[in-house]
């Protein structure tokens, strides 16, 4: 039986690749996508989510707009990384598949209440605003979540948006705090993992070489996306963050990490959104998350390329 997931997302080129990987994989049933403000404002992220579904030939997918700003703070965006549209690189179109009328948070709550307990996984790929809001509004759904597999945070890599914080957690630390304290089974793909998943030139060329619409779109997106990161890190390719979450659902053996305590800094201006992971077990705080630390990057890109090759 396919694993049921809700993709919570702020596309974002790397979000787009994560969505494509999920839609290409028969082991996964995507119940719906909930857009959130993050990389770019909500009007763009919900539009981009629909563009990506249409690209995959899945105009039947349901896309919902969720929260347009963090729970307690003004929105911070990242057009300097993703471009003005959030999906800069390929030619974009105005999607024709509809945006669902229901609010994304209500969809998350209703779905978790309607499906049998322990059968729905959440894969948040952006700021945790939609999930935090759903948990705050409907605490009864927390125990019904099978697992949350999210991209966010860092320990050894510390931060990318500030010296102390990764972007997703930085944008809405109060929402992240709710999620990390919730007690729901949590698996985290931090920068420690994603900074090892680099889109090198041969890996980029492999997407283009698929010869498909999806392959070309992916190569054009990632070519734009990684310019910023190569300039910033001086590495041989930009990190591909979000698809690690979906890859984990398909091939958990590609990843390794530790089950540790992770808490979110919400008070300090200097270290806002820092994920304080007790990697070395130096406190007696109870473990609440499987915090990944390593990835088989070649295995990850082989999986990604093979699966994206199944799409039109
Ligand atoms: Ca994202």
Coordinates of C-alpha atoms and ligand atoms in Angstrom, one line a residue:
X1 CA 0.0 0.0 0.0
X2 CA 1.3 3.4 -0.9
X3 CA 2.4 5.7 1.9
X4 CA 0.0 8.7 2.2
X5 CA 1.6 12.1 2.5
X6 CA 0.7 15.8 2.5
X7 CA 3.5 18.0 1.0
X8 CA 3.7 21.3 2.7
X9 CA 5.8 23.5 0.5
X10 CA 7.0 27.0 -0.6
X11 CA 8.3 26.3 -4.1
X12 CA 11.3 27.0 -4.6
X13 CA 13.3 25.1 -7.2
X14 CA 14.3 22.4 -4.7
X15 CA 10.7 22.1 -3.5
X16 CA 9.7 21.5 -7.1
X17 CA 12.1 18.6 -7.4
X18 CA 10.8 17.1 -4.2
X19 CA 7.2 17.3 -5.5
X20 CA 8.3 15.8 -8.8
X21 CA 10.0 12.9 -7.0
X22 CA 6.9 12.2 -4.9
X23 CA 4.6 12.3 -7.9
X24 CA 6.9 10.0 -9.9
X25 CA 7.0 7.4 -7.1
X26 CA 4.3 4.7 -6.8
X27 CA 5.3 4.0 -3.2
X28 CA 3.8 7.4 -2.3
X29 CA 0.3 8.7 -2.5
X30 CA 0.2 12.5 -2.3
X31 CA -3.1 13.4 -0.7
X32 CA -2.6 17.1 -1.4
X33 CA -0.2 19.9 -1.4
X34 CA -0.4 22.9 1.0
X35 CA 1.4 26.0 0.0
X36 CA 3.0 28.3 2.6
X37 CA 4.7 31.7 2.4
X38 CA 8.5 31.3 2.5
X39 CA 11.0 31.5 -0.3
X40 CA 8.5 33.8 -2.0
X41 CA 5.0 35.1 -1.0
X42 CA 2.0 32.8 -0.9
X43 CA 0.5 34.0 -4.2
X44 CA 3.7 32.7 -5.9
X45 CA 4.2 29.5 -3.9
X46 CA 0.6 28.2 -4.5
X47 CA 0.9 29.1 -8.2
X48 CA 4.3 27.4 -8.4
X49 CA 2.9 24.3 -6.8
X50 CA 0.3 24.0 -9.4
X51 CA 2.8 24.6 -12.2
X52 CA 4.9 21.7 -10.9
X53 CA 1.8 19.4 -10.8
X54 CA 0.9 20.3 -14.3
X55 CA 4.5 19.7 -15.4
X56 CA 4.2 16.2 -13.9
X57 CA 1.0 15.6 -15.8
X58 CA -0.9 15.6 -12.5
X59 CA -3.5 18.5 -12.9
X60 CA -5.8 16.2 -10.9
X61 CA -3.7 16.9 -7.8
X62 CA -5.2 19.1 -5.1
X63 CA -3.3 22.3 -4.1
X64 CA -4.3 24.4 -1.2
X65 CA -3.1 27.9 -0.1
X66 CA -2.2 28.0 3.5
X67 CA -0.7 30.8 5.7
X68 CA 0.6 33.9 4.1
X69 CA 2.8 35.0 7.0
X70 CA 4.5 33.4 10.0
X71 CA 2.5 32.9 13.2
X72 CA 4.0 35.8 15.1
X73 CA 6.4 37.7 12.9
X74 CA 6.5 39.5 9.5
X75 CA 7.4 37.3 6.5
X76 CA 11.0 37.1 5.4
X77 CA 11.5 35.8 1.8
X78 CA 14.5 34.6 -0.3
X79 CA 14.2 36.0 -3.8
X80 CA 17.9 36.6 -3.8
X81 CA 18.3 32.8 -3.9
X82 CA 15.2 31.6 -5.9
X83 CA 14.6 34.6 -8.2
X84 CA 11.5 36.8 -8.3
X85 CA 9.1 34.0 -9.2
X86 CA 10.6 31.4 -6.8
X87 CA 11.1 29.1 -9.8
X88 CA 13.4 31.2 -11.9
X89 CA 15.2 29.4 -14.7
X90 CA 12.7 27.7 -17.0
X91 CA 9.9 29.5 -18.9
X92 CA 6.9 29.4 -16.6
X93 CA 3.2 29.5 -17.5
X94 CA 0.0 30.5 -15.8
X95 CA -1.4 27.2 -14.4
X96 CA -5.0 26.2 -15.4
X97 CA -5.6 23.6 -12.7
X98 CA -7.7 25.2 -9.9
X99 CA -6.5 26.3 -6.5
X100 CA -8.7 24.5 -4.0
X101 CA -11.1 26.8 -2.1
X102 CA -10.3 25.3 1.3
X103 CA -7.5 26.8 3.5
X104 CA -4.4 24.6 3.6
X105 CA -4.5 24.5 7.4
X106 CA -8.1 23.2 7.4
X107 CA -7.1 20.6 4.8
X108 CA -4.3 19.3 7.0
X109 CA -6.7 19.2 10.1
X110 CA -9.6 17.6 8.2
X111 CA -7.3 15.0 6.5
X112 CA -5.7 13.9 9.7
X113 CA -9.1 13.6 11.4
X114 CA -10.6 11.7 8.4
X115 CA -7.8 9.2 7.7
X116 CA -7.1 6.3 10.2
X117 CA -4.6 7.3 12.9
X118 CA -1.0 6.8 12.1
X119 CA -1.4 6.6 8.3
X120 CA -0.6 10.1 7.2
X121 CA 2.9 11.5 6.9
X122 CA 3.6 15.3 6.7
X123 CA 6.6 16.4 4.6
X124 CA 7.2 20.1 5.3
X125 CA 9.6 21.8 2.9
X126 CA 9.3 25.4 4.0
X127 CA 8.7 27.4 7.1
X128 CA 6.5 25.3 9.5
X129 CA 3.7 27.9 9.7
X130 CA 0.9 25.7 8.3
X131 CA 1.8 22.7 10.5
X132 CA 2.4 24.8 13.7
X133 CA -1.0 26.6 13.1
X134 CA -2.8 23.3 12.5
X135 CA -1.3 21.8 15.7
X136 CA -2.1 24.9 17.8
X137 CA -5.7 25.0 16.5
X138 CA -6.4 21.2 16.6
X139 CA -4.1 19.5 19.2
X140 CA -6.1 16.3 18.7
X141 CA -4.4 15.7 15.3
X142 CA -0.9 15.5 16.6
X143 CA -1.3 11.9 17.8
X144 CA -2.8 10.9 14.5
X145 CA 0.4 11.9 12.5
X146 CA 2.4 8.9 11.3
X147 CA 5.6 10.9 10.9
X148 CA 6.8 14.4 10.1
X149 CA 9.8 14.3 7.7
X150 CA 11.0 17.9 7.3
X151 CA 13.8 19.9 5.7
X152 CA 15.1 22.4 8.1
X153 CA 17.8 23.3 10.7
X154 CA 21.4 22.5 11.0
X155 CA 23.9 21.5 13.7
X156 CA 27.4 21.2 12.2
X157 CA 26.6 23.5 9.3
X158 CA 25.0 26.0 11.8
X159 CA 23.2 28.3 9.4
X160 CA 22.6 29.5 5.8
X161 CA 20.3 32.5 6.2
X162 CA 22.0 33.8 9.3
X163 CA 25.3 32.6 10.8
X164 CA 23.1 30.7 13.4
X165 CA 20.0 29.6 11.5
X166 CA 18.7 27.7 8.5
X167 CA 16.1 29.7 6.4
X168 CA 13.0 27.5 7.1
X169 CA 13.3 27.5 10.8
X170 CA 14.5 31.1 10.9
X171 CA 11.4 32.4 9.1
X172 CA 8.9 31.0 11.7
X173 CA 10.7 29.8 14.8
X174 CA 7.5 29.8 16.9
X175 CA 5.8 27.4 14.5
X176 CA 9.0 25.2 14.5
X177 CA 9.0 25.3 18.3
X178 CA 5.4 24.0 18.3
X179 CA 6.3 21.2 15.9
X180 CA 9.5 20.1 17.7
X181 CA 7.7 20.1 21.1
X182 CA 4.6 18.3 19.7
X183 CA 5.6 14.7 20.4
X184 CA 4.9 13.7 16.8
X185 CA 7.6 11.4 15.3
X186 CA 10.0 13.7 13.7
X187 CA 12.7 13.1 11.1
X188 CA 14.9 16.1 10.2
X189 CA 17.0 16.7 7.1
X190 CA 19.2 19.6 8.2
X191 CA 21.9 21.5 6.2
X192 CA 24.3 18.9 7.6
X193 CA 22.7 16.4 5.1
X194 CA 21.7 18.8 2.2
X195 CA 25.1 20.4 2.0
X196 CA 26.4 17.0 1.0
X197 CA 23.8 16.6 -1.8
X198 CA 25.5 18.9 -4.3
X199 CA 24.2 19.4 -7.8
X200 CA 27.5 19.0 -9.6
X201 CA 27.6 19.6 -13.4
X202 CA 27.4 15.8 -14.3
X203 CA 24.4 15.4 -12.0
X204 CA 22.7 18.5 -13.6
X205 CA 23.5 17.2 -17.1
X206 CA 21.9 13.8 -16.2
X207 CA 18.6 15.6 -15.7
X208 CA 18.8 17.4 -19.0
X209 CA 19.9 14.1 -20.7
X210 CA 16.5 12.5 -19.7
X211 CA 15.3 14.3 -22.9
X212 CA 11.9 14.9 -21.3
X213 CA 9.9 18.1 -20.5
X214 CA 10.5 17.3 -16.8
X215 CA 14.2 16.7 -17.3
X216 CA 14.7 20.0 -19.1
X217 CA 12.6 22.0 -16.7
X218 CA 14.6 20.5 -13.7
X219 CA 17.9 21.2 -15.3
X220 CA 17.0 24.8 -16.1
X221 CA 15.7 25.4 -12.6
X222 CA 18.7 23.9 -10.9
X223 CA 21.1 25.7 -13.2
X224 CA 19.6 29.0 -12.0
X225 CA 19.3 27.9 -8.4
X226 CA 22.8 26.8 -7.9
X227 CA 24.5 30.0 -9.3
X228 CA 23.8 31.7 -6.0
X229 CA 25.0 28.8 -3.9
X230 CA 28.2 28.3 -5.9
X231 CA 29.0 32.0 -5.6
X232 CA 28.3 31.8 -1.9
X233 CA 30.0 28.6 -0.8
X234 CA 32.5 28.2 -3.6
X235 CA 31.6 24.6 -3.8
X236 CA 31.4 22.4 -7.0
X237 CA 27.6 22.6 -7.0
X238 CA 24.6 24.0 -5.0
X239 CA 22.9 21.9 -2.3
X240 CA 19.6 20.2 -3.2
X241 CA 17.7 20.5 0.1
X242 CA 14.1 19.5 -0.1
X243 CA 14.0 16.3 -2.1
X244 CA 16.0 14.6 0.7
X245 CA 12.7 14.3 2.6
X246 CA 10.9 12.4 -0.1
X247 CA 14.0 10.3 -0.9
X248 CA 14.1 9.3 2.8
X249 CA 10.5 7.9 2.5
X250 CA 11.6 5.8 -0.5
X251 CA 15.1 4.8 0.6
X252 CA 15.8 5.4 4.3
X253 CA 19.0 3.4 3.9
X254 CA 20.5 6.4 2.1
X255 CA 20.6 8.4 5.3
X256 CA 22.1 8.1 8.8
X257 CA 21.6 10.2 11.9
X258 CA 20.9 10.2 15.6
X259 CA 17.7 10.3 17.7
X260 CA 18.4 13.3 19.9
X261 CA 16.8 16.2 21.6
X262 CA 16.4 19.3 19.3
X263 CA 15.1 22.6 20.6
X264 CA 14.4 25.8 18.7
X265 CA 15.7 29.2 19.7
X266 CA 12.9 31.8 19.7
X267 CA 14.1 34.4 22.2
X268 CA 17.4 35.7 20.9
X269 CA 17.7 38.1 18.0
X270 CA 21.2 36.9 17.4
X271 CA 20.5 33.2 17.1
X272 CA 16.8 33.2 16.2
X273 CA 15.7 29.9 14.7
X274 CA 18.8 28.0 15.7
X275 CA 18.2 24.2 16.0
X276 CA 19.9 23.3 19.2
X277 CA 20.6 19.6 18.6
X278 CA 22.0 17.6 21.5
X279 CA 24.1 15.5 19.0
X280 CA 26.7 14.6 21.7
X281 CA 24.1 13.7 24.4
X282 CA 25.4 16.2 26.9
X283 CA 22.0 17.0 28.4
X284 CA 19.3 14.8 29.9
X285 CA 16.7 16.4 27.7
X286 CA 14.5 13.7 26.1
X287 CA 15.1 12.9 22.4
X288 CA 12.3 14.2 20.2
X289 CA 13.8 13.9 16.6
X290 CA 15.8 11.8 14.4
X291 CA 18.3 14.3 13.2
X292 CA 20.1 13.2 10.1
X293 CA 23.8 13.8 9.6
X294 CA 24.9 11.9 6.4
X295 CA 23.6 10.9 3.0
X296 CA 24.7 8.6 0.2
X297 CA 24.7 11.4 -2.3
X298 CA 25.4 9.3 -5.4
X299 CA 22.6 6.9 -4.4
X300 CA 20.3 9.9 -3.8
X301 CA 21.0 11.5 -7.3
X302 CA 20.7 8.1 -9.0
X303 CA 17.2 7.6 -7.4
X304 CA 16.2 11.1 -8.3
X305 CA 17.3 10.9 -11.9
X306 CA 15.7 7.4 -12.4
X307 CA 12.3 8.6 -10.9
X308 CA 12.2 11.9 -12.7
X309 CA 12.7 9.9 -15.9
X310 CA 9.3 8.3 -15.4
X311 CA 7.5 11.7 -15.8
X312 CA 6.5 13.3 -19.1
Ligands
LIG1 CA1 11.4 24.8 0.5

